[in-house]
Amino acid sequence: MKVLLLYPEFPDTFWSFKHALKFIRKKASLPPLGLLTVAAMLPEDWARRLVDVNVRKLRQNDLDWADVVFISGMIAQQASARELIARCRAAGKTIVAGGPLFTLGHEQFPEVDHFVLNEAEATLPEFLRDFQRHTARRVYASPLFPDIRQTPPPRWELADLPRYAAMSVQFSRGCPFDCEFCNITAMFGHRPRTKTTAQVIAELDGLRRAGWIGAVFFVDDNFIGNKRALKEELLPALIQWQHGGRGTPFFTEASINLADDEELMRLMVEAGFNQVFVGIETPEEAGLAECNKRQNQKRNLVADVKRIQRAGLEVQGGFIVGFDSDTPTIFARQIEFIQKSGIVTAMVGLLQAIPGTKLHQRLNLEGRLTGQTTGNNLDGTTNFIPRMNRETLREGYRSLMGRLYAPGPYYRRIRTFLREYQRPKISSSLNWRSFLAFLQANLRLGIFGRERFHYWGLLLWTFFRRPTLFPMAVTFSIYGHHFRKTCRVLGL
Ligand code: B12
Ligand code: SF4
């Protein structure tokens, strides 16, 4: 059996980092970990080929080669997924689909032959058994949250690693919290399930063997969901592992209560973590209460962010506007918060209702849903009737994004951050790509860019005040270019 593993293209959005990746001659941020994991669960004698359309085109000979196509994706990739499915159909291939896009809405893909939904650990073995007996059903789903201590290491050799900016590994699935808009708990449950330390180390060793020396993203929904396992097992083992190698920078996602645990932050930094994405959502207590973001309530969120930054972890923040309790003052409040906290990469989205979330259920009951989500809450659209006037919300969002990423405030935010930040213990080693990126940045941002005065101002300031953070200043400048371009593409 020859299996073609297909990963659809991401649209040009904030998270694609498309315009920044060009500077370092990379094609995509991360490889499709779900498909690489599924590849490892297929029978040993099956041949496998991965085509991630974000890094290379799907060719006719890929389709001619394949007996069956396994396609994955998230909602944001649905347009490309539909195109790929149509091509596979036209080529007469059997199509098997799985991953978040299909788990949350398989009914919308009548052309697909088999859906293997939820976590493959729970559904794939039964499908494979039936498929080999030619008795496979159309849909395989499971309410179970499987033990991931049996999950095999991803088949890295199928991916063209040098084309990606970073690699990903997963330690845990699930999150103990219950935010109304989030579908993580519906998909992965409340009890964080963890892999064993030995599994994680084996995955990292596999990456090293495959020649990877760059950054690694721990794609956990909330890395600190099980603090005990981290402090007693995983982090000490990672510290040990780093000593045996050249130093791999890690980044991840965590909830704000990370700021309460000095020991945990210290261990994370020692283990090589230098960046963490935190869902802050809103500085307004009413908004936090409305979406049940308990862990963010009644705190000084700016002070929390600064504490994490001072520990040596850059904070990237997720923010939302469009809560029922939001009034038109929210736009200025968000900007003020983000500027003060020095969160350079601030992903502000309009609230969208994703199927499977409590928010979706509530808005459905209230008769306020207007259509399907685009799956990308940063594209300036909503799929429900907001309490605020729709035009006020859209305009407010547009102007918020414009002001946040305009060169003046953006470069000021970088300085606010660099003043606070501790130099990371482990960071990406500089190589010819970094050097080329620096030259390109000088040309595109420093000579032709509208931000040129801000750019040189920042570089000079960093050179004299925080010289060890100079590479970060260049990286942030390149990100700013990407964010501004994306705002233009999205008409923000
Ligand atoms: C890494 C990640 C990203 C990376 C993607 C990189 C990549 N190449 O994959 C980046 C940073 C680009 C990203 C971006 C976004 N993401 Co994202 N992301 C994740 C994250 C944290 C981890 C994904 C992962 O690697 N998981 C580990 C693997 C092992 O799990 P998996 O992919 O689910 O695969 C398992 C099963 O689903 C199944 N499976 C998967 N594929 C297939 C295929 C077949 C054939 C079969 C049988 C089974 C199967 O088997 C696997 C093993 O169990 C998830 C959260 C999560 N916990 O998964 C969110 C998640 C996938 N992202 C999400 C969202 C919303 C986004 C954004 C839209 C965010 C935004 N607001 O802009 C953007 C969209 C991208 C864009 N450019 O527009 C949502 C998706 C919701 C949905 N239903 O589609 C998730 C679930 C998070 C959430 N809060 O809800 N993301
Ligand atoms: S803390 Fe993050 S992952 Fe957990 S439920 Fe809230 S938004 Fe989802």
Short mmCIF file of N, CA and C in Angstrom, two decimals, residues 140-256:
data_model
loop_
_atom_site.label_atom_id
_atom_site.label_comp_id
_atom_site.label_asym_id
_atom_site.label_seq_id
_atom_site.Cartn_x
_atom_site.Cartn_y
_atom_site.Cartn_z
N TYR A 140 -15.11 7.01 11.56
CA TYR A 140 -14.57 6.43 12.78
C TYR A 140 -14.38 7.59 13.76
N ALA A 141 -15.10 7.55 14.87
CA ALA A 141 -14.96 8.62 15.87
C ALA A 141 -14.89 7.97 17.24
N SER A 142 -14.41 8.73 18.23
CA SER A 142 -14.32 8.16 19.57
C SER A 142 -14.41 9.26 20.61
N PRO A 143 -15.21 9.03 21.68
CA PRO A 143 -15.27 10.03 22.75
C PRO A 143 -14.10 9.86 23.73
N LEU A 144 -13.26 8.89 23.52
CA LEU A 144 -12.19 8.60 24.48
C LEU A 144 -11.00 9.52 24.30
N PHE A 145 -10.34 9.81 25.40
CA PHE A 145 -9.08 10.55 25.34
C PHE A 145 -7.97 9.54 25.60
N PRO A 146 -7.34 9.05 24.54
CA PRO A 146 -6.42 7.92 24.71
C PRO A 146 -5.15 8.27 25.48
N ASP A 147 -4.54 7.22 25.99
CA ASP A 147 -3.27 7.34 26.69
C ASP A 147 -2.18 7.63 25.65
N ILE A 148 -1.49 8.78 25.80
CA ILE A 148 -0.50 9.09 24.76
C ILE A 148 0.89 8.56 25.11
N ARG A 149 0.94 7.75 26.17
CA ARG A 149 2.23 7.13 26.50
C ARG A 149 2.58 6.01 25.51
N GLN A 150 1.57 5.68 24.66
CA GLN A 150 1.82 4.65 23.63
C GLN A 150 2.08 5.28 22.26
N THR A 151 1.96 6.60 22.15
CA THR A 151 2.10 7.25 20.84
C THR A 151 3.53 7.09 20.32
N PRO A 152 3.68 6.61 19.09
CA PRO A 152 5.06 6.43 18.58
C PRO A 152 5.70 7.76 18.20
N PRO A 153 7.03 7.84 18.12
CA PRO A 153 7.67 9.10 17.70
C PRO A 153 7.33 9.42 16.24
N PRO A 154 7.16 10.70 15.92
CA PRO A 154 6.82 11.08 14.54
C PRO A 154 7.89 10.62 13.54
N ARG A 155 7.47 10.38 12.31
CA ARG A 155 8.42 9.94 11.27
C ARG A 155 9.05 11.15 10.60
N TRP A 156 10.03 11.76 11.29
CA TRP A 156 10.65 12.99 10.80
C TRP A 156 11.23 12.86 9.41
N GLU A 157 11.71 11.64 9.09
CA GLU A 157 12.44 11.48 7.82
C GLU A 157 11.55 11.76 6.61
N LEU A 158 10.21 11.80 6.82
CA LEU A 158 9.32 12.07 5.68
C LEU A 158 9.27 13.55 5.33
N ALA A 159 9.67 14.40 6.27
CA ALA A 159 9.57 15.86 6.05
C ALA A 159 10.92 16.40 5.59
N ASP A 160 10.83 17.44 4.77
CA ASP A 160 12.04 18.09 4.28
C ASP A 160 12.43 19.14 5.33
N LEU A 161 13.12 18.67 6.39
CA LEU A 161 13.32 19.50 7.58
C LEU A 161 13.93 20.89 7.31
N PRO A 162 14.96 21.01 6.44
CA PRO A 162 15.56 22.34 6.27
C PRO A 162 14.60 23.41 5.75
N ARG A 163 13.46 22.99 5.22
CA ARG A 163 12.52 24.00 4.71
C ARG A 163 11.65 24.63 5.79
N TYR A 164 11.76 24.10 7.02
CA TYR A 164 10.93 24.63 8.11
C TYR A 164 11.75 25.50 9.06
N ALA A 165 11.06 26.48 9.66
CA ALA A 165 11.76 27.39 10.59
C ALA A 165 12.00 26.72 11.93
N ALA A 166 11.07 25.85 12.34
CA ALA A 166 11.21 25.17 13.64
C ALA A 166 10.58 23.79 13.55
N MET A 167 10.87 22.95 14.53
CA MET A 167 10.25 21.63 14.61
C MET A 167 9.28 21.61 15.79
N SER A 168 8.43 20.59 15.83
CA SER A 168 7.50 20.53 16.96
C SER A 168 7.52 19.16 17.62
N VAL A 169 7.33 19.18 18.93
CA VAL A 169 7.10 17.95 19.67
C VAL A 169 5.92 18.22 20.61
N GLN A 170 5.32 17.15 21.09
CA GLN A 170 4.18 17.33 21.99
C GLN A 170 4.41 16.51 23.25
N PHE A 171 4.27 17.18 24.41
CA PHE A 171 4.43 16.49 25.69
C PHE A 171 3.07 16.11 26.25
N SER A 172 2.09 17.06 26.15
CA SER A 172 0.79 16.77 26.75
C SER A 172 -0.36 17.20 25.86
N ARG A 173 -1.53 16.64 26.11
CA ARG A 173 -2.76 17.09 25.45
C ARG A 173 -3.78 17.37 26.52
N GLY A 174 -4.62 18.40 26.28
CA GLY A 174 -5.67 18.74 27.23
C GLY A 174 -5.28 19.93 28.07
N CYS A 175 -6.29 20.50 28.72
CA CYS A 175 -6.05 21.69 29.55
C CYS A 175 -7.03 21.70 30.71
N PRO A 176 -6.54 22.02 31.93
CA PRO A 176 -7.45 21.98 33.09
C PRO A 176 -8.47 23.11 33.10
N PHE A 177 -8.29 24.14 32.28
CA PHE A 177 -9.20 25.29 32.32
C PHE A 177 -10.38 25.09 31.36
N ASP A 178 -11.25 26.10 31.30
CA ASP A 178 -12.50 25.90 30.58
C ASP A 178 -12.97 27.20 29.93
N CYS A 179 -12.14 27.79 29.09
CA CYS A 179 -12.50 29.07 28.47
C CYS A 179 -13.60 28.85 27.44
N GLU A 180 -14.59 29.74 27.46
CA GLU A 180 -15.81 29.49 26.69
C GLU A 180 -15.58 29.37 25.18
N PHE A 181 -14.61 30.11 24.65
CA PHE A 181 -14.41 30.16 23.20
C PHE A 181 -13.48 29.07 22.68
N CYS A 182 -12.88 28.31 23.57
CA CYS A 182 -11.79 27.42 23.17
C CYS A 182 -12.29 26.00 22.94
N ASN A 183 -11.79 25.35 21.89
CA ASN A 183 -12.25 23.99 21.63
C ASN A 183 -11.25 22.92 22.08
N ILE A 184 -10.22 23.35 22.78
CA ILE A 184 -9.21 22.39 23.23
C ILE A 184 -9.80 21.36 24.19
N THR A 185 -10.62 21.83 25.14
CA THR A 185 -11.13 20.87 26.13
C THR A 185 -12.12 19.92 25.48
N ALA A 186 -12.89 20.43 24.48
CA ALA A 186 -13.82 19.53 23.77
C ALA A 186 -13.03 18.48 22.99
N MET A 187 -11.91 18.90 22.41
CA MET A 187 -11.14 17.96 21.58
C MET A 187 -10.23 17.05 22.40
N PHE A 188 -9.65 17.61 23.47
CA PHE A 188 -8.61 16.85 24.18
C PHE A 188 -8.86 16.64 25.67
N GLY A 189 -9.96 17.18 26.19
CA GLY A 189 -10.31 16.93 27.59
C GLY A 189 -9.66 17.89 28.58
N HIS A 190 -10.13 17.77 29.85
CA HIS A 190 -9.67 18.67 30.91
C HIS A 190 -8.44 18.15 31.63
N ARG A 191 -8.30 16.83 31.63
CA ARG A 191 -7.18 16.26 32.38
C ARG A 191 -5.98 16.18 31.45
N PRO A 192 -4.93 16.96 31.75
CA PRO A 192 -3.79 16.89 30.85
C PRO A 192 -3.18 15.49 30.85
N ARG A 193 -3.08 14.93 29.66
CA ARG A 193 -2.44 13.61 29.51
C ARG A 193 -1.02 13.84 29.02
N THR A 194 -0.07 13.22 29.69
CA THR A 194 1.32 13.49 29.31
C THR A 194 1.99 12.25 28.74
N LYS A 195 3.00 12.53 27.90
CA LYS A 195 3.87 11.44 27.44
C LYS A 195 4.89 11.19 28.55
N THR A 196 5.62 10.11 28.48
CA THR A 196 6.67 9.89 29.47
C THR A 196 7.87 10.76 29.08
N THR A 197 8.72 11.02 30.07
CA THR A 197 9.94 11.78 29.80
C THR A 197 10.78 11.05 28.75
N ALA A 198 10.85 9.72 28.87
CA ALA A 198 11.66 8.94 27.93
C ALA A 198 11.16 9.14 26.50
N GLN A 199 9.83 9.21 26.33
CA GLN A 199 9.27 9.42 24.98
C GLN A 199 9.73 10.76 24.40
N VAL A 200 9.63 11.81 25.25
CA VAL A 200 9.97 13.15 24.76
C VAL A 200 11.46 13.20 24.39
N ILE A 201 12.28 12.63 25.26
CA ILE A 201 13.73 12.64 24.98
C ILE A 201 14.01 11.85 23.70
N ALA A 202 13.29 10.74 23.50
CA ALA A 202 13.50 9.95 22.28
C ALA A 202 13.11 10.78 21.05
N GLU A 203 12.04 11.59 21.16
CA GLU A 203 11.63 12.41 20.02
C GLU A 203 12.69 13.46 19.72
N LEU A 204 13.21 14.06 20.78
CA LEU A 204 14.25 15.09 20.58
C LEU A 204 15.52 14.47 20.01
N ASP A 205 15.85 13.26 20.51
CA ASP A 205 17.03 12.57 19.97
C ASP A 205 16.82 12.27 18.49
N GLY A 206 15.57 11.90 18.15
CA GLY A 206 15.25 11.60 16.75
C GLY A 206 15.47 12.83 15.88
N LEU A 207 15.07 13.98 16.40
CA LEU A 207 15.27 15.23 15.65
C LEU A 207 16.75 15.51 15.46
N ARG A 208 17.51 15.28 16.53
CA ARG A 208 18.96 15.53 16.42
C ARG A 208 19.60 14.60 15.41
N ARG A 209 19.15 13.33 15.48
CA ARG A 209 19.70 12.35 14.51
C ARG A 209 19.37 12.75 13.08
N ALA A 210 18.18 13.37 12.91
CA ALA A 210 17.78 13.79 11.56
C ALA A 210 18.51 15.07 11.15
N GLY A 211 19.38 15.57 12.04
CA GLY A 211 20.21 16.72 11.68
C GLY A 211 19.64 18.06 12.10
N TRP A 212 18.56 18.04 12.93
CA TRP A 212 17.93 19.31 13.31
C TRP A 212 18.67 19.97 14.46
N ILE A 213 19.07 21.23 14.27
CA ILE A 213 19.75 21.91 15.38
C ILE A 213 19.05 23.21 15.76
N GLY A 214 17.90 23.48 15.12
CA GLY A 214 17.21 24.74 15.38
C GLY A 214 16.22 24.64 16.54
N ALA A 215 15.28 25.61 16.57
CA ALA A 215 14.32 25.70 17.67
C ALA A 215 13.26 24.60 17.59
N VAL A 216 12.70 24.28 18.75
CA VAL A 216 11.64 23.26 18.82
C VAL A 216 10.46 23.81 19.62
N PHE A 217 9.26 23.67 19.04
CA PHE A 217 8.02 24.15 19.65
C PHE A 217 7.36 22.98 20.38
N PHE A 218 7.15 23.12 21.69
CA PHE A 218 6.33 22.15 22.43
C PHE A 218 4.88 22.58 22.19
N VAL A 219 4.15 21.83 21.33
CA VAL A 219 2.84 22.30 20.87
C VAL A 219 1.71 22.02 21.87
N ASP A 220 2.06 21.84 23.14
CA ASP A 220 1.04 21.56 24.15
C ASP A 220 0.05 22.72 24.24
N ASP A 221 -1.20 22.39 24.54
CA ASP A 221 -2.22 23.43 24.66
C ASP A 221 -1.92 24.29 25.87
N ASN A 222 -1.48 23.65 26.92
CA ASN A 222 -1.04 24.37 28.11
C ASN A 222 0.09 23.55 28.73
N PHE A 223 1.31 23.97 28.42
CA PHE A 223 2.50 23.19 28.83
C PHE A 223 2.53 22.96 30.33
N ILE A 224 1.97 23.91 31.11
CA ILE A 224 2.09 23.79 32.57
C ILE A 224 0.84 23.17 33.20
N GLY A 225 0.08 22.43 32.39
CA GLY A 225 -1.14 21.77 32.89
C GLY A 225 -0.83 20.77 34.00
N ASN A 226 0.33 20.14 33.95
CA ASN A 226 0.73 19.20 35.00
C ASN A 226 2.12 19.63 35.51
N LYS A 227 2.09 20.54 36.49
CA LYS A 227 3.34 21.14 36.97
C LYS A 227 4.26 20.13 37.64
N ARG A 228 3.63 19.19 38.36
CA ARG A 228 4.46 18.22 39.07
C ARG A 228 5.31 17.41 38.10
N ALA A 229 4.66 16.93 37.04
CA ALA A 229 5.40 16.12 36.05
C ALA A 229 6.53 16.94 35.43
N LEU A 230 6.29 18.23 35.27
CA LEU A 230 7.33 19.09 34.67
C LEU A 230 8.51 19.24 35.61
N LYS A 231 8.17 19.62 36.87
CA LYS A 231 9.25 19.96 37.81
C LYS A 231 10.05 18.74 38.21
N GLU A 232 9.34 17.61 38.39
CA GLU A 232 10.05 16.44 38.93
C GLU A 232 10.67 15.59 37.84
N GLU A 233 10.08 15.63 36.64
CA GLU A 233 10.59 14.69 35.63
C GLU A 233 11.08 15.37 34.36
N LEU A 234 10.16 16.00 33.61
CA LEU A 234 10.55 16.43 32.27
C LEU A 234 11.64 17.50 32.26
N LEU A 235 11.46 18.58 33.06
CA LEU A 235 12.42 19.68 32.97
C LEU A 235 13.83 19.26 33.42
N PRO A 236 13.97 18.53 34.56
CA PRO A 236 15.32 18.07 34.89
C PRO A 236 15.93 17.23 33.76
N ALA A 237 15.10 16.40 33.11
CA ALA A 237 15.64 15.56 32.02
C ALA A 237 16.05 16.43 30.82
N LEU A 238 15.28 17.48 30.55
CA LEU A 238 15.64 18.36 29.42
C LEU A 238 16.94 19.11 29.73
N ILE A 239 17.09 19.52 30.98
CA ILE A 239 18.33 20.23 31.37
C ILE A 239 19.53 19.31 31.11
N GLN A 240 19.35 18.08 31.53
CA GLN A 240 20.40 17.06 31.31
C GLN A 240 20.66 16.89 29.82
N TRP A 241 19.59 16.80 29.05
CA TRP A 241 19.70 16.55 27.60
C TRP A 241 20.43 17.70 26.91
N GLN A 242 20.14 18.91 27.33
CA GLN A 242 20.79 20.07 26.70
C GLN A 242 22.30 20.03 26.93
N HIS A 243 22.71 19.55 28.10
CA HIS A 243 24.15 19.51 28.38
C HIS A 243 24.88 18.57 27.43
N GLY A 244 24.13 17.59 26.96
CA GLY A 244 24.75 16.63 26.05
C GLY A 244 24.78 17.10 24.61
N GLY A 245 24.27 18.29 24.33
CA GLY A 245 24.20 18.72 22.93
C GLY A 245 24.61 20.15 22.74
N ARG A 246 24.22 20.69 21.57
CA ARG A 246 24.66 22.05 21.25
C ARG A 246 23.73 23.13 21.80
N GLY A 247 22.61 22.70 22.37
CA GLY A 247 21.68 23.69 22.90
C GLY A 247 20.55 23.94 21.93
N THR A 248 19.34 23.48 22.28
CA THR A 248 18.18 23.64 21.42
C THR A 248 17.20 24.59 22.09
N PRO A 249 16.88 25.74 21.48
CA PRO A 249 15.91 26.62 22.10
C PRO A 249 14.49 26.05 21.96
N PHE A 250 13.72 26.16 23.05
CA PHE A 250 12.35 25.66 23.04
C PHE A 250 11.38 26.83 23.20
N PHE A 251 10.19 26.68 22.66
CA PHE A 251 9.11 27.61 22.96
C PHE A 251 7.80 26.84 23.11
N THR A 252 6.82 27.45 23.77
CA THR A 252 5.60 26.71 24.06
C THR A 252 4.43 27.64 24.36
N GLU A 253 3.32 27.07 24.83
CA GLU A 253 2.13 27.84 25.22
C GLU A 253 1.80 27.51 26.68
N ALA A 254 1.43 28.52 27.45
CA ALA A 254 1.10 28.26 28.86
C ALA A 254 0.10 29.29 29.35
N SER A 255 -0.54 28.96 30.48
CA SER A 255 -1.49 29.91 31.06
C SER A 255 -0.73 30.88 31.97
N ILE A 256 -1.39 32.01 32.30
CA ILE A 256 -0.71 33.13 32.97
C ILE A 256 -0.24 32.77 34.37
#
